[in-house]
mmCIF file of C-alpha atoms in Angstrom:
data_model
loop_
_atom_site.group_PDB
_atom_site.id
_atom_site.type_symbol
_atom_site.label_atom_id
_atom_site.label_comp_id
_atom_site.label_asym_id
_atom_site.label_seq_id
_atom_site.Cartn_x
_atom_site.Cartn_y
_atom_site.Cartn_z
ATOM 1 C CA VAL I 1 -26.076 44.462 40.976
ATOM 2 C CA ASP I 2 -28.029 41.020 40.716
ATOM 3 C CA SER I 3 -29.073 39.392 43.707
ATOM 4 C CA SER I 4 -30.949 37.134 42.577
ATOM 5 C CA GLU I 5 -30.294 33.555 44.622
ATOM 6 C CA MET I 6 -28.840 32.205 41.120
ATOM 7 C CA ALA I 7 -26.324 34.983 40.815
ATOM 8 C CA PHE I 8 -25.486 34.131 44.708
ATOM 9 C CA LYS I 9 -24.858 30.725 43.968
ATOM 10 C CA LEU I 10 -22.846 31.316 40.600
ATOM 11 C CA ALA I 11 -20.315 33.842 42.751
ATOM 12 C CA ALA I 12 -20.143 31.546 45.394
ATOM 13 C CA SER I 13 -18.852 28.612 43.188
ATOM 14 C CA GLN I 14 -16.828 30.727 41.366
ATOM 15 C CA ALA I 15 -15.270 31.867 44.985
ATOM 16 C CA PHE I 16 -14.527 28.311 45.732
ATOM 17 C CA ARG I 17 -13.127 27.005 42.579
ATOM 18 C CA LYS I 18 -10.334 29.940 42.984
ATOM 19 C CA GLY I 19 -9.663 29.660 46.160
ATOM 20 C CA PHE I 20 -9.343 26.249 45.304
ATOM 21 C CA MET I 21 -6.472 26.115 43.134
ATOM 22 C CA GLU I 22 -5.010 28.677 45.000
ATOM 23 C CA ALA I 23 -4.457 26.714 48.227
ATOM 24 C CA LYS I 24 -2.565 24.374 45.592
ATOM 25 C CA PRO I 25 -4.588 20.854 47.292
ATOM 26 C CA ILE I 26 -3.117 17.294 46.495
ATOM 27 C CA LEU I 27 -4.747 14.423 45.733
ATOM 28 C CA LEU I 28 -4.625 11.204 48.008
ATOM 29 C CA GLU I 29 -4.836 7.654 46.906
ATOM 30 C CA PRO I 30 -5.472 4.290 49.449
ATOM 31 C CA ILE I 31 -1.898 2.386 49.705
ATOM 32 C CA TYR I 32 -2.165 -1.366 50.283
ATOM 33 C CA ASN I 33 -0.123 -3.553 52.033
ATOM 34 C CA ILE I 34 0.233 -6.674 49.917
ATOM 35 C CA GLU I 35 1.856 -10.409 50.818
ATOM 36 C CA VAL I 36 2.583 -12.385 47.304
ATOM 37 C CA ARG I 37 3.131 -15.685 48.036
ATOM 38 C CA VAL I 38 4.932 -17.221 44.766
ATOM 39 C CA PRO I 39 6.768 -20.097 43.255
ATOM 40 C CA GLU I 40 10.174 -19.478 43.275
ATOM 41 C CA ASP I 41 10.598 -19.594 39.554
ATOM 42 C CA ALA I 42 7.742 -16.375 39.127
ATOM 43 C CA MET I 43 9.790 -14.394 41.454
ATOM 44 C CA GLY I 44 11.458 -12.374 39.451
ATOM 45 C CA ASP I 45 8.214 -11.833 37.003
ATOM 46 C CA VAL I 46 6.687 -10.712 40.369
ATOM 47 C CA MET I 47 8.604 -8.594 41.811
ATOM 48 C CA GLY I 48 8.671 -6.339 38.394
ATOM 49 C CA ASP I 49 5.006 -6.875 38.022
ATOM 50 C CA ILE I 50 4.904 -5.264 41.420
ATOM 51 C CA SER I 51 7.266 -2.593 40.630
ATOM 52 C CA SER I 52 5.447 -1.521 37.319
ATOM 53 C CA ARG I 53 2.460 -0.926 39.468
ATOM 54 C CA ARG I 54 4.226 1.686 41.635
ATOM 55 C CA GLY I 55 4.570 -0.915 44.243
ATOM 56 C CA LYS I 56 7.578 -0.708 46.754
ATOM 57 C CA ILE I 57 9.132 -3.288 47.805
ATOM 58 C CA ALA I 58 9.406 -4.183 52.001
ATOM 59 C CA GLY I 59 11.150 -7.280 51.754
ATOM 60 C CA MET I 60 11.118 -10.997 51.074
ATOM 61 C CA ASP I 61 11.059 -14.173 52.617
ATOM 62 C CA SER I 62 11.464 -17.839 52.043
ATOM 63 C CA GLU I 63 8.589 -20.639 52.713
ATOM 64 C CA GLY I 64 9.970 -23.765 51.136
ATOM 65 C CA ARG I 65 10.362 -23.570 47.358
ATOM 66 C CA TYR I 66 7.432 -20.480 47.605
ATOM 67 C CA GLN I 67 8.870 -17.289 48.148
ATOM 68 C CA VAL I 68 6.790 -14.179 50.019
ATOM 69 C CA ILE I 69 6.936 -10.846 48.632
ATOM 70 C CA ARG I 70 5.997 -7.891 51.242
ATOM 71 C CA ALA I 71 5.498 -4.445 49.019
ATOM 72 C CA ALA I 72 2.478 -1.174 49.417
ATOM 73 C CA ILE I 73 0.952 -0.617 46.253
ATOM 74 C CA PRO I 74 -1.441 1.945 45.280
ATOM 75 C CA ALA I 75 -5.550 0.449 45.600
ATOM 76 C CA ALA I 76 -5.760 2.126 41.904
ATOM 77 C CA GLU I 77 -2.856 -0.585 40.718
ATOM 78 C CA ILE I 78 -4.203 -4.242 41.791
ATOM 79 C CA HIS I 79 -7.378 -3.705 40.146
ATOM 80 C CA ARG I 80 -7.760 -7.046 39.186
ATOM 81 C CA TYR I 81 -4.413 -8.524 40.371
ATOM 82 C CA ALA I 82 -5.665 -12.132 41.274
ATOM 83 C CA THR I 83 -6.330 -12.796 37.298
ATOM 84 C CA VAL I 84 -2.994 -11.474 36.521
ATOM 85 C CA LEU I 85 -0.580 -13.526 39.300
ATOM 86 C CA ARG I 86 -2.424 -16.112 38.382
ATOM 87 C CA SER I 87 -1.502 -15.748 34.681
ATOM 88 C CA MET I 88 2.089 -14.988 35.778
ATOM 89 C CA THR I 89 2.409 -17.935 38.038
ATOM 90 C CA GLY I 90 0.595 -20.464 36.310
ATOM 91 C CA GLY I 91 -2.426 -20.733 38.812
ATOM 92 C CA ARG I 92 0.410 -21.104 41.494
ATOM 93 C CA GLY I 93 0.720 -17.589 43.096
ATOM 94 C CA VAL I 94 -1.740 -15.966 45.903
ATOM 95 C CA TYR I 95 -1.834 -12.565 47.282
ATOM 96 C CA HIS I 96 -3.650 -10.854 50.433
ATOM 97 C CA ALA I 97 -3.942 -7.442 50.999
ATOM 98 C CA SER I 98 -5.122 -4.604 53.496
ATOM 99 C CA MET I 99 -5.175 -1.024 53.371
ATOM 100 C CA SER I 100 -2.136 0.578 55.102
ATOM 101 C CA HIS I 101 -2.641 4.662 54.674
ATOM 102 C CA TYR I 102 -2.750 7.430 51.990
ATOM 103 C CA GLU I 103 0.127 9.075 50.286
ATOM 104 C CA GLU I 104 0.217 12.133 47.779
ATOM 105 C CA VAL I 105 -0.608 10.730 44.350
ATOM 106 C CA PRO I 106 2.603 11.336 42.510
ATOM 107 C CA ARG I 107 1.799 14.712 40.129
ATOM 108 C CA GLU I 108 2.136 13.307 36.963
ATOM 109 C CA GLN I 109 -0.964 10.305 38.084
ATOM 110 C CA ALA I 110 -2.763 13.027 39.398
ATOM 111 C CA GLU I 111 -3.051 14.626 36.331
ATOM 112 C CA LYS I 112 -4.241 12.207 34.626
ATOM 113 C CA VAL I 113 -6.836 11.684 37.462
ATOM 114 C CA ILE I 114 -8.016 15.355 37.416
ATOM 115 C CA ALA I 115 -8.212 15.382 33.458
ATOM 116 C CA ALA I 116 -10.276 11.533 33.254
ATOM 117 C CA SER I 117 -12.515 13.851 36.097
ATOM 118 C CA GLU I 118 -12.742 16.871 34.114
ATOM 119 C CA LYS I 119 -13.722 14.794 31.001
ATOM 120 C CA ASN I 120 -16.180 12.969 32.881
ATOM 121 C CA LYS I 121 -17.530 15.910 34.279
ATOM 122 C CA HIS I 122 -18.308 17.475 30.627
ATOM 123 C CA LYS I 123 -20.195 14.031 29.589
ATOM 124 C CA GLU I 124 -22.645 13.460 32.438
ATOM 125 C CA ALA I 125 -22.981 17.920 31.849
ATOM 126 C CA GLU I 126 -24.119 16.665 27.850
ATOM 127 C CA ALA I 127 -26.799 13.938 29.134
#
């Protein structure tokens, strides 16, 4: 029986990893509430884009010739959104985002995140 410090660390690590995976953990992601103000002629494109980013439309209001779209969207999906919105609206659209809550990441998306994390872990180990 090996009772060295390294043997205990290795055994503890393996036990934790096994127990963690048996517990069926879930991955959570931050969800932001966004308000997007766009010209009426860009509304369809913007709503389609929000939906394609796993966003959920909560409502819409009219402000003159502009439409205000309220939605909830994962933080990972609004990275660089100002640039995309500017492109879709010819620079006439603006948005505001605020952190709302956390939700479980869909299984397919979670598998991609975990695979990317494992890949990065192996790269760090090689360096």
